[in-house]
């Protein structure tokens, strides 16, 4: 049982389908008071609009909600330019951008779009290098140099500096990638489909061990969780049931498994699902977790 006692946050992640009113869904999420909004990043999907373009439009149409790629496809996003995009949008929104980052998947599709096909070792190495490059570009310092196997900086003039300390959240699951996260990243963003609750203790432990070994506090690393499911009348298993079931399951994830940031992926009636999640699930989870923590 692990509770890192971090403040809870709640958000949603939307599918960037060109035929859906995604921007209107995002405005609705902002009006509901959700704190985060993610957009998955699959440029090779012909039905999807570009993630960074969509995030920019959403940021312009909303007032409070923070936005992030859930998660950016590194092989098709050169890290120096990606860092510039993040910093630019963060400045233009007054500090409302975070960075979800992935090493890559669907290699046939990535290669079809001109990206590199990487082995697991290569993808992990590129991810580690990318974190270094991104932070160098955010530094605002002149003449930045980096000589990596996958990425280089050759006297780069970095900047602009983001409006706030942008966090890097990794969507990874392998032992070596989790160790990299514990040493170098600000958060972990797994999905309920491939990281069900029973796997979280083992995976969190790998992050914690690496963080401690690097002189970091495990509780300083954000633990997000992509929630794939439906709020509905009948109970049909994990994350498929009425609001009271969702409340119980999210409380368990928070105080039993260390999750502090819940990112809901609504299915079906997106507006309706966002409403019931924000109005019937979120407040009760906040209330009961506060009680479980003894009012802290």
Steps between C-alpha positions, in 0.01 A plus 500: 500500500658825383366852525751768411263762651516723194207735424242344269436628148238395248488534125400335175657386176323542166531324166610750230254368241449752220128421492434571871442836673813448709553870571146530635559196722814671631312823574241293689776331704641843588158627605454191718817588691716208387868588536672314217421418139704255295498418128651178370768540233481267199588712193475198269128453577320643197187589702692703759588868490849599611535491876702821548275699270196376691656570840575855388141561393368345822732715709372810320137406561534408870588699811636279777554141391860385438573312178748227407567233234398161637769409393716666231638258239872568537616331175287747300566804727866616493564584866652846452205614289256325734656690792456826307133418436438423867678813624321721246153375592584518869599864462195586292264338753663634816634163612230248403704233320668176612680236290397137479769309308521150356787304347286388207282209391329386178834500321357411158282812512786716630729378221226565243504865610877526460593432861772261620431136582666441837571194708402505865855593601514776239161640597602517866830666413325755281252575779777563751683726255177685418445591866847655509444691174156628603624632831796664328267683262286614794805638684522824304878463486710570191723263306346176626685190386415133527650208310274197524447186297154616388491876556750784498516869583778691326515843653122533530361831624234383742180678595253634563487382859157353596273707723518236773709188576343265245482139618602203284274197548605171341256244362724197550474156658823303459746454789780705342260775391351520850852529642567787259179663616599469864836664427394771258129569450232686693211257464374164380188467284394137450161391369253273677490269197863388522573588863202376707506572875655167592812591298544847650688400820773321307533776241495779759767317698734505200451876466551553874818292511652693210393834645654421839819380334523832315452697822140593423189463715247255349213723617629780275408296191143547382298179444236555233257233378310489172152368583331312216139421589142616518289647779175303461207359694604134506826370642699304242849492649784741571420858393167393354223577745301768685657808659521338844711216353731751331538687828600184685744391230668840473533530877670161502734610220592815694556368853592143409701534180644852509308656211467877538380611155203337326461549123158378378469373141123532443324263260164539326320818609810706567324810635277293726787286623712805579212657691425201720871442566564862600178552695432163666835323522772762547360691802424183695844353430661821624286500813554138593873497425538803728320306774712188437812713537379635830413845366850569364 
